[in-house]
Short mmCIF file of C-alpha atoms in Angstrom, two decimals:
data_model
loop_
_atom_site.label_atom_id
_atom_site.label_comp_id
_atom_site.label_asym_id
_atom_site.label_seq_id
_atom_site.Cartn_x
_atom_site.Cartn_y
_atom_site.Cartn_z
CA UNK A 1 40.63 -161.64 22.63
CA UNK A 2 39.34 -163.53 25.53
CA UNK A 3 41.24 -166.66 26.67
CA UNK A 4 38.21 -168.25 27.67
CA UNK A 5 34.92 -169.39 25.43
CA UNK A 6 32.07 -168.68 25.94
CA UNK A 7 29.50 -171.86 26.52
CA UNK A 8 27.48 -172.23 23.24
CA UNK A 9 23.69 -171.66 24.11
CA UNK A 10 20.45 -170.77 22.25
CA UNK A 11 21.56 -167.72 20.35
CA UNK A 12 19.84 -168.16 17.08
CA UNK A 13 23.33 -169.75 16.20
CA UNK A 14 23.96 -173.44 15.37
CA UNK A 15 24.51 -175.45 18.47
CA UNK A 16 28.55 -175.53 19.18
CA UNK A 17 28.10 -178.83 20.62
CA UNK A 18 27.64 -180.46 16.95
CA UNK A 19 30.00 -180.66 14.28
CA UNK A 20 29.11 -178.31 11.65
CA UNK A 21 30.04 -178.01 7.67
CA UNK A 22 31.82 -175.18 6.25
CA UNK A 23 29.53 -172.32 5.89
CA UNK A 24 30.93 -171.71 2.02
CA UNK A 25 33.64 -172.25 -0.55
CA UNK A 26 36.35 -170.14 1.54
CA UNK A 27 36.46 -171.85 4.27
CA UNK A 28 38.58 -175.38 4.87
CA UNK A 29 36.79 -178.94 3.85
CA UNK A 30 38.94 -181.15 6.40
CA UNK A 31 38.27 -180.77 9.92
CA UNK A 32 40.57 -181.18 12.87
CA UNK A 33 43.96 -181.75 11.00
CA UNK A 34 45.66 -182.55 14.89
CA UNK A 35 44.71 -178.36 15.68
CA UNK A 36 43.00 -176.99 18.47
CA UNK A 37 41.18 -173.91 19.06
CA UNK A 38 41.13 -171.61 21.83
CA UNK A 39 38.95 -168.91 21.81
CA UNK A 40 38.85 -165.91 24.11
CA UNK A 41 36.56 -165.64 27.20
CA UNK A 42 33.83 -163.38 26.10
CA UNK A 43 31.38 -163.99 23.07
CA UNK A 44 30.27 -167.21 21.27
CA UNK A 45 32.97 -167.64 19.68
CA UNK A 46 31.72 -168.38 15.71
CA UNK A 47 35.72 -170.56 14.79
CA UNK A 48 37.20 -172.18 11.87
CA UNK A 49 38.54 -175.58 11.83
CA UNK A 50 42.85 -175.16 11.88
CA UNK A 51 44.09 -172.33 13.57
CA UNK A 52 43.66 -170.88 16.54
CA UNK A 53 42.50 -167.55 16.58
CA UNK A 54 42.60 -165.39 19.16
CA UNK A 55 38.79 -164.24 19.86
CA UNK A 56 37.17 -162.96 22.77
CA UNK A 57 33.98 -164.66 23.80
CA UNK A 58 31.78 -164.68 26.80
CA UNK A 59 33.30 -167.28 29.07
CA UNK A 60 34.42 -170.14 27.72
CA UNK A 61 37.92 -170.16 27.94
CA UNK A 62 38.56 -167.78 25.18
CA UNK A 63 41.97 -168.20 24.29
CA UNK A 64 44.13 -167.33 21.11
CA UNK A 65 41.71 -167.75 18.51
CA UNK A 66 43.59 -170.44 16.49
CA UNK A 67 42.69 -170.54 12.57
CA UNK A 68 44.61 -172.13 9.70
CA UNK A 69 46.73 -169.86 8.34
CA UNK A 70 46.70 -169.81 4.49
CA UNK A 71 49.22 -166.71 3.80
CA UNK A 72 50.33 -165.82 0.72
CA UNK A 73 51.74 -168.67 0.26
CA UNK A 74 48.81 -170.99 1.43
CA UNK A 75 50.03 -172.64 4.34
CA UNK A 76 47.28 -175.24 4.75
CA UNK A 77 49.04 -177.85 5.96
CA UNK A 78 47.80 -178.02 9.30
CA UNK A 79 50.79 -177.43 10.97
CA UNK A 80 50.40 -173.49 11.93
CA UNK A 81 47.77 -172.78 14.29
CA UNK A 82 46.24 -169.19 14.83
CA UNK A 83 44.25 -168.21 17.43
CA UNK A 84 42.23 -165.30 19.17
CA UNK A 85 44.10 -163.72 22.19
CA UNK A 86 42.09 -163.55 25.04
CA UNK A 87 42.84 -163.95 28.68
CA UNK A 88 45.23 -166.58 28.90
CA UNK A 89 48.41 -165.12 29.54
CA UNK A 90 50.27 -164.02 32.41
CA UNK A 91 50.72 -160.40 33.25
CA UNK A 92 54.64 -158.75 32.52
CA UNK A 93 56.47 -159.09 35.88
CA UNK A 94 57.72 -155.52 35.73
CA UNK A 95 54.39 -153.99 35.80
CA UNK A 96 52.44 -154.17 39.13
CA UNK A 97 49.19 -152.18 40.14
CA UNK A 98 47.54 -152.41 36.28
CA UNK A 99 49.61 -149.26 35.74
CA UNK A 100 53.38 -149.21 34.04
CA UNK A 101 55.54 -148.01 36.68
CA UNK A 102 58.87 -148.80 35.29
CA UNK A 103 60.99 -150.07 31.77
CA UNK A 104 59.77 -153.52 30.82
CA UNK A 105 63.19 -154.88 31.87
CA UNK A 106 63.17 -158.08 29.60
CA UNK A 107 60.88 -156.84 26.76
CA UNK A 108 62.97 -157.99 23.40
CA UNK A 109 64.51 -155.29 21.89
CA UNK A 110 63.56 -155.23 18.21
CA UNK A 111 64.53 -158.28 16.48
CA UNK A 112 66.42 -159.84 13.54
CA UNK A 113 63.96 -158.66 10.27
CA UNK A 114 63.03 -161.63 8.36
CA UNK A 115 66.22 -160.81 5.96
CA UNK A 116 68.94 -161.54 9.42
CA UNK A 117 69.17 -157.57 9.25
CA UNK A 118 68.63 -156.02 12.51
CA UNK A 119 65.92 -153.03 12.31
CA UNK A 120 66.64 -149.58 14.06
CA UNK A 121 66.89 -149.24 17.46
CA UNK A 122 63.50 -148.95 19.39
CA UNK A 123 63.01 -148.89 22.66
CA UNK A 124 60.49 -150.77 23.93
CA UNK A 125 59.43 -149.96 26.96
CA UNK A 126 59.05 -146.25 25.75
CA UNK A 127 56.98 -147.43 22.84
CA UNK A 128 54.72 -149.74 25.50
CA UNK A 129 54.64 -146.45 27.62
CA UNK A 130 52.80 -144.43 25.18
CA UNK A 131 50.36 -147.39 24.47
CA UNK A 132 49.43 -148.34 27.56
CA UNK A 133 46.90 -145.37 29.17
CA UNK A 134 45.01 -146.04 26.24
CA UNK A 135 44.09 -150.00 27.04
CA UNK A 136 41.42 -151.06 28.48
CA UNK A 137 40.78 -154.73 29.55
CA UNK A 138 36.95 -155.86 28.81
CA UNK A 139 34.80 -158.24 30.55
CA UNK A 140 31.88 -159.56 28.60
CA UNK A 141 28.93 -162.16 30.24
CA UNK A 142 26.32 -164.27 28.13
CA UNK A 143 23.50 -164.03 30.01
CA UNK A 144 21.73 -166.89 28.75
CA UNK A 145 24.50 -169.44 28.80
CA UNK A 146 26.03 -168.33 32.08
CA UNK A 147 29.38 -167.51 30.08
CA UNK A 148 32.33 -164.50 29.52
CA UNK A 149 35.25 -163.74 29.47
CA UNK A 150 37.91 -161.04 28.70
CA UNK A 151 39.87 -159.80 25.98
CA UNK A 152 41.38 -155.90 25.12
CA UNK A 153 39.95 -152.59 23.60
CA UNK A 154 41.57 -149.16 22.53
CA UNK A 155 40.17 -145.94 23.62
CA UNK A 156 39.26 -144.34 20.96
CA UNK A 157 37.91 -140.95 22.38
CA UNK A 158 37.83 -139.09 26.13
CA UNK A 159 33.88 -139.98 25.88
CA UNK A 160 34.34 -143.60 25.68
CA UNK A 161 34.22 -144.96 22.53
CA UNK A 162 36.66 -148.21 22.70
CA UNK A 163 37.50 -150.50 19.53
CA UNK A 164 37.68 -153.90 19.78
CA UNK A 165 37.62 -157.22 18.05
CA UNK A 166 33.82 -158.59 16.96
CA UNK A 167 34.99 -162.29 18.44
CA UNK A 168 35.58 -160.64 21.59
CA UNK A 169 31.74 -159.39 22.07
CA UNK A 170 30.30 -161.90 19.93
CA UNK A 171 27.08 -163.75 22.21
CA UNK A 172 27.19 -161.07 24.46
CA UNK A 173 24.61 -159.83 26.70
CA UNK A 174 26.76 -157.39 29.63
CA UNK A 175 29.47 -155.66 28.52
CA UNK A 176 32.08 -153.84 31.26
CA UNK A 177 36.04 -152.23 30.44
CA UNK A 178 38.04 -151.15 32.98
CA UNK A 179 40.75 -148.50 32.71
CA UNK A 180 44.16 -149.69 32.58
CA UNK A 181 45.69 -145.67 33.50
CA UNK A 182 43.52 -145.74 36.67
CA UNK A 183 41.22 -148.74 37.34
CA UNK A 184 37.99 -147.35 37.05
CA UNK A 185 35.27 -149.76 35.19
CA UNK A 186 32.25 -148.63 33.07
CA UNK A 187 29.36 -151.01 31.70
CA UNK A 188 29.75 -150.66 27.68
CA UNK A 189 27.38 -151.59 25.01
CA UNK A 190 27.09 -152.49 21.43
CA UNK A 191 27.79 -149.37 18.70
CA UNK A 192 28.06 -151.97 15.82
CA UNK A 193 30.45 -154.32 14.46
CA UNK A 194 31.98 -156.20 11.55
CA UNK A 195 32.18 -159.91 11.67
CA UNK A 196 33.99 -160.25 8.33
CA UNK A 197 37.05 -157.91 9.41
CA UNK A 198 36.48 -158.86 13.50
CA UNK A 199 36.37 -155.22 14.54
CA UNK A 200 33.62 -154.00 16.68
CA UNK A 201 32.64 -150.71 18.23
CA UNK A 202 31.79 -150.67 21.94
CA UNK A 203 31.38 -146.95 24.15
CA UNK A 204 31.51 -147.03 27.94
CA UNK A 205 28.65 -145.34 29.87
CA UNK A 206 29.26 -141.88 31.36
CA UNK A 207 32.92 -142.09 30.72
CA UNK A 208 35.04 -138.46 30.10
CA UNK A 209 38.16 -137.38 29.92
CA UNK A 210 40.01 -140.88 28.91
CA UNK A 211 43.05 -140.89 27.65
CA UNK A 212 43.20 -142.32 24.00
CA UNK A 213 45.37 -143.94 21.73
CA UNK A 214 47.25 -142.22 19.14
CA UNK A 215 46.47 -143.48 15.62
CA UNK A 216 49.00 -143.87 13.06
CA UNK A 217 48.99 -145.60 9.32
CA UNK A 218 49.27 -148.89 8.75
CA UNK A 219 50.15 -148.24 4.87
CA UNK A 220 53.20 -146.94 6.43
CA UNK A 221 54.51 -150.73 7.49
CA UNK A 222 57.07 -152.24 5.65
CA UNK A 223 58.40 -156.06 6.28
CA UNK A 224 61.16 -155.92 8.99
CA UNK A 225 59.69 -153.24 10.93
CA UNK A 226 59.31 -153.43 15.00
CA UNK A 227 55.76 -153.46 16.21
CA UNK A 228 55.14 -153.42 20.13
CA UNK A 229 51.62 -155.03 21.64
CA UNK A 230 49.73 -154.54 24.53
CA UNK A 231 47.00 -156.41 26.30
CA UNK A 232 44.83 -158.68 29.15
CA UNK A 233 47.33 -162.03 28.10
CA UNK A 234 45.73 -164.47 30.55
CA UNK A 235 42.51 -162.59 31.21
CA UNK A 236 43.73 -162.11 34.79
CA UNK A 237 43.68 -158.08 35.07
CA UNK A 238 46.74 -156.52 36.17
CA UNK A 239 49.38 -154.91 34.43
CA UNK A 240 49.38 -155.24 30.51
CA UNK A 241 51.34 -158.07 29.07
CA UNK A 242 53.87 -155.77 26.14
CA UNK A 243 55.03 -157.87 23.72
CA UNK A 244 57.40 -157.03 20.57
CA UNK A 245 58.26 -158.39 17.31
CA UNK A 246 58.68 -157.41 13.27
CA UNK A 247 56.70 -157.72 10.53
CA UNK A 248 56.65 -160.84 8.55
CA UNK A 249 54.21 -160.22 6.17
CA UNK A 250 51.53 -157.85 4.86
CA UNK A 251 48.05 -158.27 3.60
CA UNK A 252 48.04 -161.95 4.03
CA UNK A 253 45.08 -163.94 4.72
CA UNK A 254 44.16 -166.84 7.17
CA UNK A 255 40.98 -169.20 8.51
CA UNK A 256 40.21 -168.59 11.91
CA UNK A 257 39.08 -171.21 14.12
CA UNK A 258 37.48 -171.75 17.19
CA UNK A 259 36.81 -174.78 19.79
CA UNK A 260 33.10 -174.31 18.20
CA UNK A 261 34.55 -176.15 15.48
CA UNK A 262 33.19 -172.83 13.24
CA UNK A 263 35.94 -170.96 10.77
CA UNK A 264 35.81 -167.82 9.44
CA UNK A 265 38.53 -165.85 6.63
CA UNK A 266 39.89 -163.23 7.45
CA UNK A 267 42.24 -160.78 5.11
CA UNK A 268 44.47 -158.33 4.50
CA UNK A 269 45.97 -158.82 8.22
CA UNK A 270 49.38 -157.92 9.42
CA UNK A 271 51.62 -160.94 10.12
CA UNK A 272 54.02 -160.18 12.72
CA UNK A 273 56.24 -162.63 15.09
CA UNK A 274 55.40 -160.86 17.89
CA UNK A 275 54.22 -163.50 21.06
CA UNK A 276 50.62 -162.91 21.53
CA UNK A 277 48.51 -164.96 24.11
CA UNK A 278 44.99 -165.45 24.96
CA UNK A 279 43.57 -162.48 26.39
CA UNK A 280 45.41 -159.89 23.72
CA UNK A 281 42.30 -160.23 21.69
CA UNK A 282 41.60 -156.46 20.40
CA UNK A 283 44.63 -154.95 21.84
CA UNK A 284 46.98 -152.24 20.13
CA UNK A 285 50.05 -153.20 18.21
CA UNK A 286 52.04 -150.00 17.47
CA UNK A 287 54.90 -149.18 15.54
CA UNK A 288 58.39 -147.46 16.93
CA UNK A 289 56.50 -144.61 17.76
CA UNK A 290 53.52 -145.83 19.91
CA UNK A 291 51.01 -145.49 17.23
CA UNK A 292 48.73 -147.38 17.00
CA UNK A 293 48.98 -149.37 13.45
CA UNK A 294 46.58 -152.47 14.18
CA UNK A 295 44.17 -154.36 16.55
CA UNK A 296 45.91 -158.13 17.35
CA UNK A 297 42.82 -160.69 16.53
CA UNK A 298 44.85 -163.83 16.04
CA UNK A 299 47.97 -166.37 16.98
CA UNK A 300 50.05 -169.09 14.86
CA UNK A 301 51.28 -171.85 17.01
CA UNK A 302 53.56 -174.31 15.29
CA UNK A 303 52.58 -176.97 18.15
CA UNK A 304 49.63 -175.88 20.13
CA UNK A 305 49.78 -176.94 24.28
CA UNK A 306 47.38 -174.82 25.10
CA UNK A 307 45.99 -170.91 25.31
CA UNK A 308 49.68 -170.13 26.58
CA UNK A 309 51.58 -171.72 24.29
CA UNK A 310 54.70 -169.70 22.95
CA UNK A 311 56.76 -169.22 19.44
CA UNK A 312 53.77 -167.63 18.14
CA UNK A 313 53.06 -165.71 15.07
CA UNK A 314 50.51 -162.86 15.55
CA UNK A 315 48.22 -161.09 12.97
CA UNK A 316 46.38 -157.86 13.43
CA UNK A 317 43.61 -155.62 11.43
CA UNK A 318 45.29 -152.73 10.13
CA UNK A 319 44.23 -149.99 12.12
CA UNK A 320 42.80 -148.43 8.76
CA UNK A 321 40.97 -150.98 7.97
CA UNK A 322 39.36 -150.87 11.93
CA UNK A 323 39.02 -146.64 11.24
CA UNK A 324 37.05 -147.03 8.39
CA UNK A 325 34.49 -149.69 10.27
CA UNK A 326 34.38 -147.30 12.94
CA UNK A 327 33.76 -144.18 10.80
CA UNK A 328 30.79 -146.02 9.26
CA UNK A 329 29.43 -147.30 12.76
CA UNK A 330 29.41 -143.58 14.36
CA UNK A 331 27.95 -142.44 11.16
CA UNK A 332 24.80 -145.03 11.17
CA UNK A 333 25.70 -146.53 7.76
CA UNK A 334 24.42 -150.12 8.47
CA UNK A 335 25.33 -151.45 5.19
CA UNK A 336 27.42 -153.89 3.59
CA UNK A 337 29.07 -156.31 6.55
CA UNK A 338 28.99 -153.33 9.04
CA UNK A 339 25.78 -153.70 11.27
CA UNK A 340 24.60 -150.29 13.27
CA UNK A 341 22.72 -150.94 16.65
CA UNK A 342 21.16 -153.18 18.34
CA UNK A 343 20.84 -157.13 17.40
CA UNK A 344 17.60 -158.86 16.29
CA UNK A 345 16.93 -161.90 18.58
CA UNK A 346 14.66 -164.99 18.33
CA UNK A 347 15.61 -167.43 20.83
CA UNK A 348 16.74 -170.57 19.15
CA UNK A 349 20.11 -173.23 19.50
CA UNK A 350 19.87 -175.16 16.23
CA UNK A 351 21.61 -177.30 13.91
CA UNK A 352 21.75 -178.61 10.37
CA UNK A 353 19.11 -181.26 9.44
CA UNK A 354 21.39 -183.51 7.93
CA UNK A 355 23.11 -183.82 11.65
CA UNK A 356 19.75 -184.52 13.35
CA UNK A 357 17.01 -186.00 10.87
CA UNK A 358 13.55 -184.61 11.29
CA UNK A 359 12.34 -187.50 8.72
CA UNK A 360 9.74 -184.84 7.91
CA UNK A 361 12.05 -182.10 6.16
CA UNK A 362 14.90 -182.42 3.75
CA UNK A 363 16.36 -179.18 4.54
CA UNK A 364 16.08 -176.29 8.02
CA UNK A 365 17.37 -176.03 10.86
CA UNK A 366 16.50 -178.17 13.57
CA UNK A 367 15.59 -176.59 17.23
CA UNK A 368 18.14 -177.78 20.04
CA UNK A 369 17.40 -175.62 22.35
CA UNK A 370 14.67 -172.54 22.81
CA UNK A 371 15.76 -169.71 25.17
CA UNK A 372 13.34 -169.45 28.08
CA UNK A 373 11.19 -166.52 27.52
CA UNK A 374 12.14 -165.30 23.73
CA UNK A 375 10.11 -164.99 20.84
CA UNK A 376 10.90 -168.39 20.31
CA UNK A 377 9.13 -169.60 23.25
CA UNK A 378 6.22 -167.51 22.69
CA UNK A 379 5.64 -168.70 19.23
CA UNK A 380 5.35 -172.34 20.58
CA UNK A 381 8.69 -173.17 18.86
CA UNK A 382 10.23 -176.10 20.92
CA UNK A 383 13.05 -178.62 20.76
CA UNK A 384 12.85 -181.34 17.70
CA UNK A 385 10.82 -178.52 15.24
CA UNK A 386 12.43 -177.71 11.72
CA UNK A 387 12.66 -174.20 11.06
CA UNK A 388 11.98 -174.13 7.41
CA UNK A 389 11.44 -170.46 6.29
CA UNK A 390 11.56 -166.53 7.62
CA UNK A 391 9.12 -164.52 6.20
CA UNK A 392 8.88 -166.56 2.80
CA UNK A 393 13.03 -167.02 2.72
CA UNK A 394 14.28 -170.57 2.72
CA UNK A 395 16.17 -171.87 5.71
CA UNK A 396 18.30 -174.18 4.20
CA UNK A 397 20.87 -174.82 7.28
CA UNK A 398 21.16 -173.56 10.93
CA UNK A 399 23.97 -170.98 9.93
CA UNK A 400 21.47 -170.00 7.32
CA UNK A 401 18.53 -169.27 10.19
CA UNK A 402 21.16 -167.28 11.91
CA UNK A 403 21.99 -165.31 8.82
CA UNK A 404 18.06 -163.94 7.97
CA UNK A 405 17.40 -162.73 11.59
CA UNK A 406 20.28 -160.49 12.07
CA UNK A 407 19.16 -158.70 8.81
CA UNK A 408 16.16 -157.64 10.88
CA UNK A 409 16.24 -154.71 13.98
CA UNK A 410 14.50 -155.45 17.30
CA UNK A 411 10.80 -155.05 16.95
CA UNK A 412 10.34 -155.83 13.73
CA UNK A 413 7.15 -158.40 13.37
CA UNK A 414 8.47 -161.69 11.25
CA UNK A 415 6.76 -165.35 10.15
CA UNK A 416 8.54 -168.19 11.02
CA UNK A 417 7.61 -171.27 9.29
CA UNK A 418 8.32 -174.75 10.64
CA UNK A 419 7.28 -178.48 11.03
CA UNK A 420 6.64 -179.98 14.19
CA UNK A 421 7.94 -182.87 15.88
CA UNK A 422 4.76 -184.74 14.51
CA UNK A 423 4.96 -183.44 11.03
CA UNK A 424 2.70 -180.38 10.81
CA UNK A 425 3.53 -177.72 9.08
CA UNK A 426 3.12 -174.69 11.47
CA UNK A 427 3.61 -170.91 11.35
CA UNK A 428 3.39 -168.01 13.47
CA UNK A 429 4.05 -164.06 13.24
CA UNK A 430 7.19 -163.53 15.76
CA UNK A 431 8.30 -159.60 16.91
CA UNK A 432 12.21 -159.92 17.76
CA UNK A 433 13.90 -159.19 20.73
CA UNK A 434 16.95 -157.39 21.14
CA UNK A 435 20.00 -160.07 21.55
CA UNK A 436 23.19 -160.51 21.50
CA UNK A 437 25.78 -159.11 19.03
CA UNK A 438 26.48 -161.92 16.25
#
């Protein structure tokens, strides 16, 4: 995930700038609990209140995405901190040239399993070895907020098709990856993605003959095994920072948050002890053999001093659970949480009315900011108008507005219903633009 965050801007998104409620039951009720968030440079960063997670996010500083981790045994206590990995780490000092030339001379070797028990033998360096042609580091720019950042993808395929976390693309508009194996960079866009799971789909223009990333099967894992990581820590480029730990835990569940003050759950993730920084965001973790079995997404810190802090606890997606979001991507099943394509657009930075009272509407979103140019502005939307319906469907928060549009494709011909800053109820037919992901 990136290290850095992307600013907030009008994204049809509530405004990042204000405080808002939990979106539903799942996520946490207390805010803040002494944790911060880093998020990871590319996308807008949608957080959680705890833990930072790291997500990638069009510049901000998208660091570890921090989120409260609530494991199986609900640690809510505000004292872990997960975060997305983006670009805040430094590169391994044994590498040089974005290519491994040599053993990762001070790479741990596998660890003490959670029992004292040392695992098998694995070496490392070989493991990292295997990984490694099969990174790619990704850049990703917001257009409209003059943010990015960068984060980590797999190769999937020699055509280009690269997986990735959704926090690391979220909010944005130019996509690029670069080749670890041989430095050459190709602009990327959008196949789909799934916020719920954070995996998105992203395939590189004109790209052949890549080297890819072996796939293994995450069922496989057992607690105590070694895992081995690979990734853009710090966001700087150069070679991949490896990384190596065992697994704590399996299928265990944690709130993600981000310095957006937003929170999302996320389940069914791989707990491991391995280090992970800001920039690792949707980079491999692979088992003794240099399969991959998961994409890293997030980062515990006990006591957070920023995207670099250290004695972290990472968690991944299994890599079946990323598969089977892919699979359903390449085969145009927009269903469910997956979403195919392109993203439906309107223009708008709101927030909740309750933060901002209208005086003339108990319940919308309120318009912050209108994106220069959108369907927004040509609907004579403006800052200080209540967004109260879409097409007959009730806005009843800014999160909600957000929600409605990106169940519609780009070109599709909507009403938007508000109330002006002077009361008057108002209404216009408004054909969406094609936006960022979300």
């Amino acid at each position: 995930m990136p290290d850095q965050r992307a600013p907030g801007g009008p994204l049809d998104e509530p405004d990042p700038t204000r405080r808002q409620p939990p979106a539903d039951e799942h996520e946490p009720t207390g805010w803040g609990d002494g944790i911060t968030w880093y998020t990871a440079e590319p996308g807008r960063g949608r957080g959680r209140a705890g833990v930072s997670a790291a997500r990638a996010r069009p510049q901000r500083r998208l660091g570890l995405l921090i989120a409260a981790v609530a494991v199986a045994f609900a640690l809510l206590t505000g004292a872990g901190v997960v975060r997305h990995i983006s670009n805040a780490g430094a590169s391994d000092p044994t590498a040089s040239g974005g290519v491994l030339q040599q053993p990762l001379a001070g790479v741990p070797s596998a660890p003490a399993s959670s029992a004292g028990v040392a695992p098998a033998p694995v070496d490392v360096a070989a493991v990292a070895a295997k990984v490694i042609p099969a990174v790619a580091y990704i850049t990703v720019e917001n257009g409209y907020t003059s943010g990015g950042g960068s984060a980590t993808g797999i190769v999937l395929t020699a055509d280009g098709y690269v997986l990735t976390n959704h926090h690391v693309i979220d909010g944005a508009t130019s996509i690029s990856a670069t080749l670890v194996s041989d430095g050459r960079t190709y602009a990327a866009q959008v196949e789909g993605y799934d916020s719920r799971r954070d995996i998105a789909l992203i395939k590189l223009q004109g790209a052949g003959g890549l080297p890819t990333a072996a796939i293994g099967d995450a069922s496989e894992l057992a607690v105590g095994d070694v895992v081995v990581g690979a990734g853009n820590a710090g966001g700087a480029g150069g070679a991949p920072t490896v990384v190596a730990g065992v697994v704590l835990g399996l299928d265990r569940q944690i709130v993600a948050r981000d310095g957006a003050g937003g929170a999302q759950l996320l389940s069914g993730l791989i707990h491991t002890d391995a280090d992970v920084r800001s920039g690792h965001s949707g980079g491999p973790l692979a088992d003794a053999d240099g399969e991959v079995i998961g994409v890293m997404t997030a980062a515990s810190v006990a006591s957070p001093h920023g995207p670099d802090a250290s004695d972290t606890d990472g968690f991944a997606v299994p890599i079946d659970t990323a598969m089977a979001v892919v699979a359903q991507i390449r085969a145009g099943d927009d269903s469910g949480t997956v979403h195919v394509g392109e993203t439906a657009f309107l223009g708008v930075q709101t927030v909740d009315v309750g933060q901002v009272p209208s005086g003339y509407a108990d319940h919308g979103a309120v318009v912050t900011a209108v994106v220069p140019g959108s369907p927004a502005e040509g609907a004579g939307l403006a800052a200080g108008d209540v967004v109260t319906a879409v097409d007959g469907a009730a806005v009843t928060s800014a999160e909600a507005l957000g929600a409605l549009i990106v169940e519609y494709r780009p070109g599709d011909t909507v009403t938007v219903s508000w109330i002006d800053a002077s009361g008057a109820a108002r209404s216009a037919q408004v054909e969406l633009a094609a936006g960022p992901a979300r």
